[in-house]
Amino acid sequence: MKKNSILIFLTFLMIACGDETIPKPKSYLKLQYPATNYSKINTNCPYNFEISTHAKIHFKKNCWSTIDYPKLKAKIHITYRKVDHNLEEILKEVEKLTFEHTIKADAINALPYEDFNKRVFGKLYNIEGNVATNIQFRVTDSVNHVLSGALYFYAKPNYDSILPALKYLEKDIIHLVETLEWKQQ
C-alpha cells in the first residue's frame, strides 16, 4: 500500500510539473454605450435645443433646467440668464465658476464655438482631474441671452474611472450647443 501511494504521488508530480505556469494577461473593462439619437426640446423659454433620447429634462419657472442621465448617474445643470446691459459681468461670473476648479484640476482646456448665422457664440471647458464637474459650457447671442451648464456625476470624483462616460456625454453637450436656437423676442 505504501509503495502504491508513493507511485501515485510520483506519477502526479511528473504530470503536474510538465507545463510551465503562465500568468494571466491584464484585463480591461470595456464599456459600451448605446448609439445616441436626439430629439428637439421645444420650451417656453427663449431657447430650444436637442438632447439625447436617453436623457430626461426638467425645467424650472426661471428657464433653468436639469438634463438627467439616470443610467450614467449624471446630470447637466443648465442656467439661463437674461442680459440687461451686463453681458461682460455674467460671462466673468460663469468663467469664475469654471476656474474655481484650478486648485484640483490638472488642466482646463477651452474649446470655442461660433455660429454667426444662428448668433450662437460660446466655449466648452474640459476640466481634467478629480474635480466636481469635468465639463462646463457657456453660450450667448452676445446681446440678450446667456446659457451656461455644468456636468456632474453622482459619484466620488475619479477622473480615470469616469473618462469613458465623460467622453460619451461630451458629444451630447456639443450637440446641444450646435442645435441651440434663440427665439425671437
PDB file of N, CA and C in Angstrom, residues 29-35 54 71-72 164-165 168:
ATOM      1  N   LEU A  29     -11.664  46.800 -18.510  1.00  0.00           N
ATOM      2  CA  LEU A  29     -13.099  46.958 -18.581  1.00  0.00           C
ATOM      3  C   LEU A  29     -13.449  47.601 -19.920  1.00  0.00           C
ATOM      4  N   LYS A  30     -14.372  47.001 -20.650  1.00  0.00           N
ATOM      5  CA  LYS A  30     -14.810  47.565 -21.919  1.00  0.00           C
ATOM      6  C   LYS A  30     -16.244  48.044 -21.744  1.00  0.00           C
ATOM      7  N   LEU A  31     -16.405  49.348 -21.774  1.00  0.00           N
ATOM      8  CA  LEU A  31     -17.725  49.926 -21.619  1.00  0.00           C
ATOM      9  C   LEU A  31     -18.303  50.221 -22.997  1.00  0.00           C
ATOM     10  N   GLN A  32     -19.537  49.823 -23.192  1.00  0.00           N
ATOM     11  CA  GLN A  32     -20.212  50.104 -24.452  1.00  0.00           C
ATOM     12  C   GLN A  32     -21.451  50.921 -24.160  1.00  0.00           C
ATOM     13  N   TYR A  33     -21.564  52.036 -24.838  1.00  0.00           N
ATOM     14  CA  TYR A  33     -22.698  52.916 -24.657  1.00  0.00           C
ATOM     15  C   TYR A  33     -23.603  52.808 -25.877  1.00  0.00           C
ATOM     16  N   PRO A  34     -24.900  52.992 -25.680  1.00  0.00           N
ATOM     17  CA  PRO A  34     -25.827  52.880 -26.808  1.00  0.00           C
ATOM     18  C   PRO A  34     -25.635  54.022 -27.803  1.00  0.00           C
ATOM     19  N   ALA A  35     -25.999  53.760 -29.041  1.00  0.00           N
ATOM     20  CA  ALA A  35     -25.964  54.811 -30.059  1.00  0.00           C
ATOM     21  C   ALA A  35     -26.929  55.917 -29.624  1.00  0.00           C
ATOM     22  N   HIS A  54     -31.885  59.316 -24.492  1.00  0.00           N
ATOM     23  CA  HIS A  54     -31.574  58.568 -23.266  1.00  0.00           C
ATOM     24  C   HIS A  54     -31.650  59.459 -22.030  1.00  0.00           C
ATOM     25  N   LYS A  71     -29.081  56.276 -16.120  1.00  0.00           N
ATOM     26  CA  LYS A  71     -28.221  55.087 -16.206  1.00  0.00           C
ATOM     27  C   LYS A  71     -26.758  55.409 -15.954  1.00  0.00           C
ATOM     28  N   LEU A  72     -26.354  56.647 -16.224  1.00  0.00           N
ATOM     29  CA  LEU A  72     -24.964  57.048 -16.007  1.00  0.00           C
ATOM     30  C   LEU A  72     -24.770  57.777 -14.684  1.00  0.00           C
ATOM     31  N   PRO A 164     -14.557  57.423 -19.761  1.00  0.00           N
ATOM     32  CA  PRO A 164     -15.383  56.944 -20.883  1.00  0.00           C
ATOM     33  C   PRO A 164     -16.784  57.567 -20.899  1.00  0.00           C
ATOM     34  N   ALA A 165     -17.423  57.657 -19.754  1.00  0.00           N
ATOM     35  CA  ALA A 165     -18.753  58.277 -19.684  1.00  0.00           C
ATOM     36  C   ALA A 165     -18.656  59.769 -19.984  1.00  0.00           C
ATOM     37  N   TYR A 168     -18.492  60.242 -23.692  1.00  0.00           N
ATOM     38  CA  TYR A 168     -19.809  59.941 -24.260  1.00  0.00           C
ATOM     39  C   TYR A 168     -20.746  61.137 -24.080  1.00  0.00           C
TER      40      TYR A 168
END
